[in-house]
mmCIF file of C-alpha atoms (C1' of nucleotides) and ligand atoms in Angstrom:
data_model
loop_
_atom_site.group_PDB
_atom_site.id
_atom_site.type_symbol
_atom_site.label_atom_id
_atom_site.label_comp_id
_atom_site.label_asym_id
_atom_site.label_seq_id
_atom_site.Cartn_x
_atom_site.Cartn_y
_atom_site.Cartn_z
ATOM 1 C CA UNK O 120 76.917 -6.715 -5.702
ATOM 2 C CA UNK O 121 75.463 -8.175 -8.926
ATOM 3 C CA UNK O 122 76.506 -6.287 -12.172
ATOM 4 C CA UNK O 123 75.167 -6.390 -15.522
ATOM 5 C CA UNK O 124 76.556 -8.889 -18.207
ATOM 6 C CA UNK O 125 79.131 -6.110 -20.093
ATOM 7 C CA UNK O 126 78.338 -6.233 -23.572
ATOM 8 C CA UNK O 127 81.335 -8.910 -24.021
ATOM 9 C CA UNK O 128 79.717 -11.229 -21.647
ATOM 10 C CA UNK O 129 76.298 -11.251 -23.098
ATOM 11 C CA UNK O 130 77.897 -12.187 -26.996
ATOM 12 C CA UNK O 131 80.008 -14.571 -25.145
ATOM 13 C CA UNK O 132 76.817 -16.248 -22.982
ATOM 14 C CA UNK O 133 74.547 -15.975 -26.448
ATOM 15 C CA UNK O 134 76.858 -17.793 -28.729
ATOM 16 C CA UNK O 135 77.669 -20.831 -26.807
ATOM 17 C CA UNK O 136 73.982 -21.190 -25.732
ATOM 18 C CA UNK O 137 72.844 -20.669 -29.878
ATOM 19 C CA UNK O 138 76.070 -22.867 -31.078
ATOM 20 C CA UNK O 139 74.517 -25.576 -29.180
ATOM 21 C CA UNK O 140 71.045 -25.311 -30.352
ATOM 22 C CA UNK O 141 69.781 -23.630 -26.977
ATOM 23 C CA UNK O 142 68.067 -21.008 -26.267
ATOM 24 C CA UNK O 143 69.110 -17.406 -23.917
ATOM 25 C CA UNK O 144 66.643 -16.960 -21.120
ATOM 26 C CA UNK O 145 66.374 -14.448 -18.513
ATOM 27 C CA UNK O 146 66.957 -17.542 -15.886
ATOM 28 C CA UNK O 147 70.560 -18.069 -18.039
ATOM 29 C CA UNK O 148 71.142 -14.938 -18.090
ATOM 30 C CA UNK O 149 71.373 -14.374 -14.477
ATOM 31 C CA UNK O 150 73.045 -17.462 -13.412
ATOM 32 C CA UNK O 151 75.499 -16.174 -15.071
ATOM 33 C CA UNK O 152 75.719 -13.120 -14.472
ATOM 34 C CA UNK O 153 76.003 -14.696 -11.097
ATOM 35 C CA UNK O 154 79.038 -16.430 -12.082
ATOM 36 C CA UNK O 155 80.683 -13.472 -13.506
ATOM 37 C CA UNK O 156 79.735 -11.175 -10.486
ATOM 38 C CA UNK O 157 82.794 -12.849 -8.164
ATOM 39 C CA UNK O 158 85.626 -15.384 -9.135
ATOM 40 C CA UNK O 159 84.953 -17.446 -6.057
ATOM 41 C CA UNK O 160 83.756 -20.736 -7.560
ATOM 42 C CA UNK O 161 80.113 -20.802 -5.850
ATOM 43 C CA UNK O 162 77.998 -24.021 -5.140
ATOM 44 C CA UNK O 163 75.002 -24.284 -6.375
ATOM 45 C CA UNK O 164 73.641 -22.913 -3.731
ATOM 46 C CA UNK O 165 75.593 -20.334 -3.480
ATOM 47 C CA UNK O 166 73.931 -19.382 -6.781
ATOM 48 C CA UNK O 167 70.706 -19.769 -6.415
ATOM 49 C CA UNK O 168 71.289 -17.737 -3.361
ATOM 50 C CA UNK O 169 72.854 -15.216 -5.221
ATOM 51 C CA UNK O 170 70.552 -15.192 -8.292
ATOM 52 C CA UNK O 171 67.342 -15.028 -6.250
ATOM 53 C CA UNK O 172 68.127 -11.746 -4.872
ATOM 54 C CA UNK O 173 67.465 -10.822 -8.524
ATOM 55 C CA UNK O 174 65.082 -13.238 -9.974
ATOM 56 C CA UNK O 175 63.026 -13.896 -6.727
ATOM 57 C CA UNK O 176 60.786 -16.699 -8.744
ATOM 58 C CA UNK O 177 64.041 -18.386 -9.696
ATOM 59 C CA UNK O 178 64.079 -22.587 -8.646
ATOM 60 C CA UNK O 179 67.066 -24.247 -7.752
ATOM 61 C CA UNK O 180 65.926 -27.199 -10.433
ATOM 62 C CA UNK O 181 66.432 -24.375 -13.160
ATOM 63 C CA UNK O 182 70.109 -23.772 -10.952
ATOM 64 C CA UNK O 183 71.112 -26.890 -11.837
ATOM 65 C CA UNK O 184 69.957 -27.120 -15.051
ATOM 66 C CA UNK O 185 71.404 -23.874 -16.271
ATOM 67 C CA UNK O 186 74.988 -24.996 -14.724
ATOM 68 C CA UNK O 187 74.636 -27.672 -16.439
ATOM 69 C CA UNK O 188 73.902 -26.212 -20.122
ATOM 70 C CA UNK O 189 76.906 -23.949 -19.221
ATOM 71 C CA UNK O 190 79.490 -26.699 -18.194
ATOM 72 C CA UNK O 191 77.878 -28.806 -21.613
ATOM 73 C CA UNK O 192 78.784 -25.897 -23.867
ATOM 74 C CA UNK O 193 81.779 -24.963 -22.367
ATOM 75 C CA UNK O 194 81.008 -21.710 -20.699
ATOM 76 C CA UNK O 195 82.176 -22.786 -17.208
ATOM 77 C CA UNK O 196 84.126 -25.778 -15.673
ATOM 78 C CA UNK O 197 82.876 -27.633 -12.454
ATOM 79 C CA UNK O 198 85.095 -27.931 -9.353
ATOM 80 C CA UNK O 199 85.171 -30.656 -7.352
ATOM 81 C CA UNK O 200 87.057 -31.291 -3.841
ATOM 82 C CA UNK O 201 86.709 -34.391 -2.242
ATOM 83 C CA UNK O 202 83.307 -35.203 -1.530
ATOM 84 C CA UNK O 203 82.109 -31.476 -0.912
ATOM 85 C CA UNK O 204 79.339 -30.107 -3.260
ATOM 86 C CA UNK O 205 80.440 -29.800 -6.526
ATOM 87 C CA UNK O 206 81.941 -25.637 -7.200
ATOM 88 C CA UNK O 207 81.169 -23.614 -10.525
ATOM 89 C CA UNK O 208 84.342 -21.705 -12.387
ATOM 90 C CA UNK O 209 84.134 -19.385 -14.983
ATOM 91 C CA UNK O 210 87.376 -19.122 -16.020
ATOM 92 C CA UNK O 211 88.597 -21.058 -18.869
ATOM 93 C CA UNK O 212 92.246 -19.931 -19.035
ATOM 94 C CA UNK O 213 93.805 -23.284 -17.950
ATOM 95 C CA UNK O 214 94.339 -23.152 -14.521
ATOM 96 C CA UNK O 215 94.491 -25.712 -11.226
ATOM 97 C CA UNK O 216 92.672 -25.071 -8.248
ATOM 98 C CA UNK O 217 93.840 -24.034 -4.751
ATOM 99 C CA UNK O 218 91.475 -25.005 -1.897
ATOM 100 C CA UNK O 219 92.124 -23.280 1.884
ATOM 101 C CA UNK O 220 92.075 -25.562 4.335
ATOM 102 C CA UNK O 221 90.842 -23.289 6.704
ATOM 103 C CA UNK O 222 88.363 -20.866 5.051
ATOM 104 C CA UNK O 223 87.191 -23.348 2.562
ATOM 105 C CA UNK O 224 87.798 -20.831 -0.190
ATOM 106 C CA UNK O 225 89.198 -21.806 -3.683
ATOM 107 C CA UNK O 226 91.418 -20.441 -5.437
ATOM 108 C CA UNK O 227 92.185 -20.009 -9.304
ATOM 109 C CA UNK O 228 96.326 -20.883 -9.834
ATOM 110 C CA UNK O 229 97.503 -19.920 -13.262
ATOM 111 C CA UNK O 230 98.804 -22.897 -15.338
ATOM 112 C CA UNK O 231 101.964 -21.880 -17.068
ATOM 113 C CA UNK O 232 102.084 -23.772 -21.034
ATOM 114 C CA UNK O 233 105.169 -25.507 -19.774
ATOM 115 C CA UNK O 234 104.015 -27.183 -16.725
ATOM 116 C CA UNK O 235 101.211 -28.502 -18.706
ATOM 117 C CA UNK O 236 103.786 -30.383 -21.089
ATOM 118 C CA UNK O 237 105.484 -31.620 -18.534
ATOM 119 C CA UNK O 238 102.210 -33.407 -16.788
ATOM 120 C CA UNK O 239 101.270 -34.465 -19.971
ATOM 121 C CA UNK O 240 104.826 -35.980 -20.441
ATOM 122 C CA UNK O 241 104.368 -37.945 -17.797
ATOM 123 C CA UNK O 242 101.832 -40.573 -19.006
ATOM 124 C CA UNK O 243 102.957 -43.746 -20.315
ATOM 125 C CA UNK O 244 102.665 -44.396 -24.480
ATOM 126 C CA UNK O 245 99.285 -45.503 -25.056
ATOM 127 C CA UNK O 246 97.319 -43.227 -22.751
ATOM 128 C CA UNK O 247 95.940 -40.185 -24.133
ATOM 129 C CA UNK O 248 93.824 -37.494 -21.891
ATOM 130 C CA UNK O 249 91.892 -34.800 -22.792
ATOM 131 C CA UNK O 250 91.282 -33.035 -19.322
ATOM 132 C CA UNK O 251 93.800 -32.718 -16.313
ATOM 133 C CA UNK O 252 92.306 -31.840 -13.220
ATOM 134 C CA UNK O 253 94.956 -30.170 -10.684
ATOM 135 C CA UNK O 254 94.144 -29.373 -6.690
ATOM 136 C CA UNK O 255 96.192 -28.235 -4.484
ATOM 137 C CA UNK O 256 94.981 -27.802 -0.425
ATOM 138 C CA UNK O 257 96.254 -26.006 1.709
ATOM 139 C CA UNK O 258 96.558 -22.897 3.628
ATOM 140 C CA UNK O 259 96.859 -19.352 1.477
ATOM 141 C CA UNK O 260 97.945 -15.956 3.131
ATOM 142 C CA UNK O 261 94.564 -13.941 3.797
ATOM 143 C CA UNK O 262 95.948 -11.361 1.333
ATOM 144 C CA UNK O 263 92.631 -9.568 0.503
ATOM 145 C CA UNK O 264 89.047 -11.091 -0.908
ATOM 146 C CA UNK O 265 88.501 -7.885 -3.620
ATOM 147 C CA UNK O 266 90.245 -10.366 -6.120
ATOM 148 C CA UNK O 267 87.319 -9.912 -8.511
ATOM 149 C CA UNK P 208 92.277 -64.456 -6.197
ATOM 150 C CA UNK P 209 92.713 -63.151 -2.562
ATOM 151 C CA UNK P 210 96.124 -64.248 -1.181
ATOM 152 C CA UNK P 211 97.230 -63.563 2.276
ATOM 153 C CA UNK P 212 99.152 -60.534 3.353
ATOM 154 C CA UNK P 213 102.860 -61.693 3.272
ATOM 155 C CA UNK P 214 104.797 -61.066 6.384
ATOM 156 C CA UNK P 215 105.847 -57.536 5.910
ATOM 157 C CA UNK P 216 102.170 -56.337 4.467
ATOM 158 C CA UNK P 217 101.391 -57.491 7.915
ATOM 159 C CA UNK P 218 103.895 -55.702 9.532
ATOM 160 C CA UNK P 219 102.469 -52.215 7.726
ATOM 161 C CA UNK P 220 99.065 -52.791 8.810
ATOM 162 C CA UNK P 221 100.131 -53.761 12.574
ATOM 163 C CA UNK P 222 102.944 -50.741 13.254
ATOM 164 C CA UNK P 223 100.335 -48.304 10.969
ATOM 165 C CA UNK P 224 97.550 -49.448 13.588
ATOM 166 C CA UNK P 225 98.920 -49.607 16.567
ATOM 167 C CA UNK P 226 101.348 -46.248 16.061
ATOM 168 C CA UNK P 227 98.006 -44.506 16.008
ATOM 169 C CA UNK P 228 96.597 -46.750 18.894
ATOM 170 C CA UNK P 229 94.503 -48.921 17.230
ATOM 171 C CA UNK P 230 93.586 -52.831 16.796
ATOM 172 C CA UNK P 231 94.549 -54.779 14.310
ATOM 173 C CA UNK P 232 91.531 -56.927 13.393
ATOM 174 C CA UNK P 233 90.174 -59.678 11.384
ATOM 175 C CA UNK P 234 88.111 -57.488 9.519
ATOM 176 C CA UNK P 235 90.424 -54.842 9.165
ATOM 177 C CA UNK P 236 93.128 -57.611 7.948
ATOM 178 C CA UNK P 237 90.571 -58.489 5.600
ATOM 179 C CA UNK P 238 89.889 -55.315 4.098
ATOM 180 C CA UNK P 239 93.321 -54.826 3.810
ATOM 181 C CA UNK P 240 94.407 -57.979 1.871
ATOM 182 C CA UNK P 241 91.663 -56.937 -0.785
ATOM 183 C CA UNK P 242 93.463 -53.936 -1.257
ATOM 184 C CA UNK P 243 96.514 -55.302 -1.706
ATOM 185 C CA UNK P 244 95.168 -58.064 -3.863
ATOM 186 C CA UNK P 245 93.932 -55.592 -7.130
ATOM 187 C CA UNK P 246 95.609 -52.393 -7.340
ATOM 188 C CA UNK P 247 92.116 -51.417 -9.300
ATOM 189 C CA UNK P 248 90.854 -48.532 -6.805
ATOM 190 C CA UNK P 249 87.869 -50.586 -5.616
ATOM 191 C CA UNK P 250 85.009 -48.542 -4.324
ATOM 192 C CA UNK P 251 83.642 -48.980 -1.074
ATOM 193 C CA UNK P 252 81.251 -51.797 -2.521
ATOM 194 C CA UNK P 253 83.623 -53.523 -4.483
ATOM 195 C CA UNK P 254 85.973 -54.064 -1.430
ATOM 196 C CA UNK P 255 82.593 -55.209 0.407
ATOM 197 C CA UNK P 256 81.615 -57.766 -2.025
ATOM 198 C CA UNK P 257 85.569 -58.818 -2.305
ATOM 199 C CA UNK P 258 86.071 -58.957 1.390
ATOM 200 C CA UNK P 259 82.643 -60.542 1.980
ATOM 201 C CA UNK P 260 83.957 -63.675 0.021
ATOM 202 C CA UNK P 261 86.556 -64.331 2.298
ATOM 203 C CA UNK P 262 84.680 -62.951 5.338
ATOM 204 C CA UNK P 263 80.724 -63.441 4.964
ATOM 205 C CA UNK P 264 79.206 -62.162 8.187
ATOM 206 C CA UNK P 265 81.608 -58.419 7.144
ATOM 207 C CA UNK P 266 79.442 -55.508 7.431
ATOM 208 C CA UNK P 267 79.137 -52.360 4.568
ATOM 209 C CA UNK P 268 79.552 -50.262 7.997
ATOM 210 C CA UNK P 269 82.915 -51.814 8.920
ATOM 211 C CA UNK P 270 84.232 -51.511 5.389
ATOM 212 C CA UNK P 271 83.229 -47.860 5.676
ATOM 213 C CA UNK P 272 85.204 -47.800 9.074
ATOM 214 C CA UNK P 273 87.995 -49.658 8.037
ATOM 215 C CA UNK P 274 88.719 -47.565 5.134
ATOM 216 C CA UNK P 275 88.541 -44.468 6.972
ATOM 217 C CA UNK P 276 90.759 -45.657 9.678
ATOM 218 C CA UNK P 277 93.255 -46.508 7.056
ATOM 219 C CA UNK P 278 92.840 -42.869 5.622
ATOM 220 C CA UNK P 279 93.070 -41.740 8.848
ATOM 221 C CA UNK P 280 96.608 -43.731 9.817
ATOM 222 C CA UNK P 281 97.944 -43.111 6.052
ATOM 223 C CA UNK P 282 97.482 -46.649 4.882
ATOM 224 C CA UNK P 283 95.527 -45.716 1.705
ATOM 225 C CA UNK P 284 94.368 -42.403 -0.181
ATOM 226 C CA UNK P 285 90.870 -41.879 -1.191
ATOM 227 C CA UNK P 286 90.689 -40.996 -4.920
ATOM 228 C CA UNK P 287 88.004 -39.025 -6.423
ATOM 229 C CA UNK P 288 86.864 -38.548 -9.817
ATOM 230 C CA UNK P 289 83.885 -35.642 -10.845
ATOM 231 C CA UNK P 290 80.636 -36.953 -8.065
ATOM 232 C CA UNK P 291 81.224 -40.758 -8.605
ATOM 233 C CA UNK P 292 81.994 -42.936 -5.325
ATOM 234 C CA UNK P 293 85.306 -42.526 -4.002
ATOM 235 C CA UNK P 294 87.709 -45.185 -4.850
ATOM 236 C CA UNK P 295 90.710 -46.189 -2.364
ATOM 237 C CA UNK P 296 94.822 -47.405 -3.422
ATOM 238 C CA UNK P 297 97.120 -48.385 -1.416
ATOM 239 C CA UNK P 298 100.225 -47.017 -3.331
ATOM 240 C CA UNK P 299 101.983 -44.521 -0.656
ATOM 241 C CA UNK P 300 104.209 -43.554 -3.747
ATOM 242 C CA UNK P 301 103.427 -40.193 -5.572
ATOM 243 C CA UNK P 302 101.422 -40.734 -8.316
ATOM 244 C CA UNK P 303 98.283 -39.131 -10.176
ATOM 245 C CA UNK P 304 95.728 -41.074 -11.482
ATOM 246 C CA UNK P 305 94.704 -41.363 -14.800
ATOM 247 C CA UNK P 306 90.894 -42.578 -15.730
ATOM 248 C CA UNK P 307 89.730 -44.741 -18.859
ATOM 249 C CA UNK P 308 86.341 -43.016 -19.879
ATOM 250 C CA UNK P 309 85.518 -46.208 -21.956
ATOM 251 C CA UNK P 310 86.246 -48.972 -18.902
ATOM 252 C CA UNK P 311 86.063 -46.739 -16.045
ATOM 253 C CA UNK P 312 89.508 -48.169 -15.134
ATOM 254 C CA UNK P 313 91.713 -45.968 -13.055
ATOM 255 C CA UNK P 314 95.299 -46.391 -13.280
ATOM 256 C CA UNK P 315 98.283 -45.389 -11.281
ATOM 257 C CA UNK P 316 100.452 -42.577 -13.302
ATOM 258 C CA UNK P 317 103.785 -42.259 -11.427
ATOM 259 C CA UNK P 318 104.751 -38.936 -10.707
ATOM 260 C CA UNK P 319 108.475 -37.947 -11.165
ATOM 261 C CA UNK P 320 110.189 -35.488 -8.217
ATOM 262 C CA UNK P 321 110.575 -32.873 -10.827
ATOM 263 C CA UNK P 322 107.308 -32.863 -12.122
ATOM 264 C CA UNK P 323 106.270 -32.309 -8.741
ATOM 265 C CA UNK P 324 109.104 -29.402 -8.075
ATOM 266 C CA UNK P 325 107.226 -27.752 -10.882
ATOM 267 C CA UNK P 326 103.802 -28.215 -9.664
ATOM 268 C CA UNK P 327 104.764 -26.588 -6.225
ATOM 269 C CA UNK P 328 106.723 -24.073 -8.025
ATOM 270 C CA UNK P 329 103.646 -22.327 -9.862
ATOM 271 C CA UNK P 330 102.075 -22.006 -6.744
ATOM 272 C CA UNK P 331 101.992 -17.555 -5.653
ATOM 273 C CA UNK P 332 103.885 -16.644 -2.392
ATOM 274 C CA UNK P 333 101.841 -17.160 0.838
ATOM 275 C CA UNK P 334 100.358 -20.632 -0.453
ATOM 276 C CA UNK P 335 101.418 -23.826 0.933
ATOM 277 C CA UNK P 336 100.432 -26.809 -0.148
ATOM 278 C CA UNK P 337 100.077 -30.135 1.725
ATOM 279 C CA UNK P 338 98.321 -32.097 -0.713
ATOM 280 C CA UNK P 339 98.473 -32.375 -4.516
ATOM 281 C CA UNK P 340 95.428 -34.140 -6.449
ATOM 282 C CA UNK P 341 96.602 -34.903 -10.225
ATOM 283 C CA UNK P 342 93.666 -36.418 -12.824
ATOM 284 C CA UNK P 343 93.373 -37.406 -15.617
ATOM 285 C CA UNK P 344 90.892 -37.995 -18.167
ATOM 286 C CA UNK P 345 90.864 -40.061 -21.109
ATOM 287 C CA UNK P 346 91.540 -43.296 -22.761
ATOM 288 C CA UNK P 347 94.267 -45.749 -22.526
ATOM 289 C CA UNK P 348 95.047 -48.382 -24.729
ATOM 290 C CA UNK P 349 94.154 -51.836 -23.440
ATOM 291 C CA UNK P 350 97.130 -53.735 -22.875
ATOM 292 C CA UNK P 351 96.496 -56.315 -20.281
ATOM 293 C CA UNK P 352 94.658 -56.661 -17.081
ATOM 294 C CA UNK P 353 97.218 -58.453 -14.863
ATOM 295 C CA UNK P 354 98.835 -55.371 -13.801
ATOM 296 C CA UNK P 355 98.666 -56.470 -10.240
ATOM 297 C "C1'" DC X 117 87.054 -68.421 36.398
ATOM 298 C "C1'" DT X 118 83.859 -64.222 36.367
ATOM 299 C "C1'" DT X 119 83.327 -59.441 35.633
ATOM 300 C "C1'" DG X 120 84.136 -54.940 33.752
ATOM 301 C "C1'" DC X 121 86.112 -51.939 30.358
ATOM 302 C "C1'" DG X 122 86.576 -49.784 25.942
ATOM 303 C "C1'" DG X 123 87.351 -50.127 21.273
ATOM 304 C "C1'" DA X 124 85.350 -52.462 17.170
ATOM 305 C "C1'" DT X 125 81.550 -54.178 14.706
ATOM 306 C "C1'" DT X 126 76.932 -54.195 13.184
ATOM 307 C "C1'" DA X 127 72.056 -53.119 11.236
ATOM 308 C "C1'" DG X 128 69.458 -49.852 10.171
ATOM 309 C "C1'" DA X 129 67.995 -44.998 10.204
ATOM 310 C "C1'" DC X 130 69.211 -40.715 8.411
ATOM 311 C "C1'" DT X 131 71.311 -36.906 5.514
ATOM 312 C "C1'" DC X 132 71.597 -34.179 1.695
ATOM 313 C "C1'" DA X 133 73.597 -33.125 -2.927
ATOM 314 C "C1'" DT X 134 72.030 -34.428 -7.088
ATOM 315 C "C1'" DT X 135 68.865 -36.487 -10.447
ATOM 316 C "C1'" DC X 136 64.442 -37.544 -12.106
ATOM 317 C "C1'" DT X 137 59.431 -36.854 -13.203
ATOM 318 C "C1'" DA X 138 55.631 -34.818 -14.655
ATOM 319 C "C1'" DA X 139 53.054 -30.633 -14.901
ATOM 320 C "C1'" DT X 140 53.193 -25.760 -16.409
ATOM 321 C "C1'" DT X 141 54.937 -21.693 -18.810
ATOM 322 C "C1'" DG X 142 55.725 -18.827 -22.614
ATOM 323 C "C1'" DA X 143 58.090 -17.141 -26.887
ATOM 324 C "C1'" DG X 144 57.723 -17.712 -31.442
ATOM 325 C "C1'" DT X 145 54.788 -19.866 -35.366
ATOM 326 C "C1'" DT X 146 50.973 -21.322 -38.091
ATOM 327 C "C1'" DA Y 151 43.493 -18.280 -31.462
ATOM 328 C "C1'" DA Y 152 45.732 -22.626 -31.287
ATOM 329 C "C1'" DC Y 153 50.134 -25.086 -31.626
ATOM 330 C "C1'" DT Y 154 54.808 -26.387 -30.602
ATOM 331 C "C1'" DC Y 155 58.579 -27.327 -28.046
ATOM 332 C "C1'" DA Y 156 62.262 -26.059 -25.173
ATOM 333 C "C1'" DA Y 157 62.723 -24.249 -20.591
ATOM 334 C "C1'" DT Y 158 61.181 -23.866 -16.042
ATOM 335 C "C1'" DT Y 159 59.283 -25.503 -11.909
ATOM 336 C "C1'" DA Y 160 57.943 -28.219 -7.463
ATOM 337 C "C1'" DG Y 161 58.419 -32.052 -5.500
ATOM 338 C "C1'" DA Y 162 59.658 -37.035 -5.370
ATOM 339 C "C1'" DA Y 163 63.344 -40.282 -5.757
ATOM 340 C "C1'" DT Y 164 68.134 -41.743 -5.521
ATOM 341 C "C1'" DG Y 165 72.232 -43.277 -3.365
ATOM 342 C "C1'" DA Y 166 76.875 -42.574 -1.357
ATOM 343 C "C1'" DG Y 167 78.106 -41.559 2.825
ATOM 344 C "C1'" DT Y 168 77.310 -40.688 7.903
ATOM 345 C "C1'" DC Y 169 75.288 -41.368 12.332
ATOM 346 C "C1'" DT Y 170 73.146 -43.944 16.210
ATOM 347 C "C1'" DA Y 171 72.577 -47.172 19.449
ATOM 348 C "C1'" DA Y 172 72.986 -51.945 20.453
ATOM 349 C "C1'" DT Y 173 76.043 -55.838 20.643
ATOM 350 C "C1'" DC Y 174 80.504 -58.119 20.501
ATOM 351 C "C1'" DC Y 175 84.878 -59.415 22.154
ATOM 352 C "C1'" DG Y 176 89.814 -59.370 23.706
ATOM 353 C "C1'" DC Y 177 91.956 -58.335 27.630
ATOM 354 C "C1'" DA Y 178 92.950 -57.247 32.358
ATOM 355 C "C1'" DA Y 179 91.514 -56.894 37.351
ATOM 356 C "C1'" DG Y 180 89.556 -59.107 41.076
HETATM 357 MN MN1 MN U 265 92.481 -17.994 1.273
HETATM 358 MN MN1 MN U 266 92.316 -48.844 -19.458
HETATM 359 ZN ZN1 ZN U 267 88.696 -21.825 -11.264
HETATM 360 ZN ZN1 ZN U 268 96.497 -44.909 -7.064
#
DNA sequence: CTTGCGGATTAGACTCATTCTAATTGAGTT
DNA sequence: AACTCAATTAGAATGAGTCTAATCCGCAAG
């Protein structure tokens, strides 16, 4: 179930592509549109999978490289548990990530302003960081998967 | 500077091994007293070429096996950071860890109880968490390097 | 002692996610 | 029509980690 970038998306897609000097290609486009389609933090694989439903021609070199453009202008956040492939999150609300034990799936957690202060609070004078990377695992209620 | 395990580092390795039915070994003492030695987070090569000093005929295969056994018998936690080799620390106390993007250097950021009451806290009902992964990114002043 | 057992160690092959390389495409320009 | 230059592409290369199969060795039984 692939929609079409809303209108919102596509702005949202062109400017960070053209405030970094790149360029919006049909291959961009549909990685992530990909990445929109379902909040469920896909490998790369998972995407080209996805996106080659769609754009039968597309390679997974481009995959990568288009992830890649996205993460360097900020469009989406990598996700990485342990040693497993690295995961691809749209979402940039600051949030920590929930991984099920069992099914594997990750899950976004909402990051309340408060409970960033307090992490931050917590390093020593001197230190100063610009990313905090939070990951829980675990096991999560089935609940349903419609969370889109 | 390797120094020997002192009498009750010995005594964590031996009841942690043999509590999960395992030998206690030369190698396995030596990997261990390189841990102890730096609290740096050595990768898997670094404890090689630090155990190898000690212990020349050591194998990269039985460092691999050693660590994992340690993992495996809560000795040590791995520690991971983005797709680069996982590092190992033997500090059982909760703590995050914070990494130098100049140096590379990873240090240990302890982790007050209530910052960790919060953590858990912003977690939805019907997820349980075992395990809590804090990172951080960024740049710490230099201070000194005898932090052992 | 001598032998047998089973876990530990070892060298080297293998895996596979990711990165790199070099050739090709194609949209926009001269 | 030719040029330019980023983007795309297929396939090779990389390298941390895992697997395999042979050997080692401490210990216990005979
Ligand atoms: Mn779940
Ligand atoms: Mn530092
Ligand atoms: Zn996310
Ligand atoms: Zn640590």
């Amino acid at each position: 179930m692939i929609r079409n970038l809303t209108e919102h998306d596509k702005e949202h897609l062109q400017e960070a592509l053209v405030k970094s000097g790149q360029k919006v290609t049909p291959q961009r486009e549909a990685v992530f549109t990909v990445l929109l389609a379902e909040r469920d933090h896909p490998t790369v694989d998972e995407v080209f999978n996805r996106a080659r439903e769609v754009m039968p021609g597309l390679s997974l070199a481009t995959v990568y490289n288009c992830l890649e453009t996205f993460v360097g202008c900020g469009l989406v956040r990598q996700v990485n548990h342990e040693r497993e492939s690295t995961r691809y999150c749209p979402n940039l609300a600051p949030h920590a990530h929930f991984r099920d034990k069992e099914t594997g799936q990750v899950h976004d957690i909402e990051l309340p302003p408060d409970v960033m202060k307090s992490l931050r609070s917590i390093l020593p004078p001197g230190f100063d960081s610009e990313v905090i990377e939070i990951s829980f695992l675990g096991r999560a209620q089935a609940k349903d998967s419609h969370s889109n």
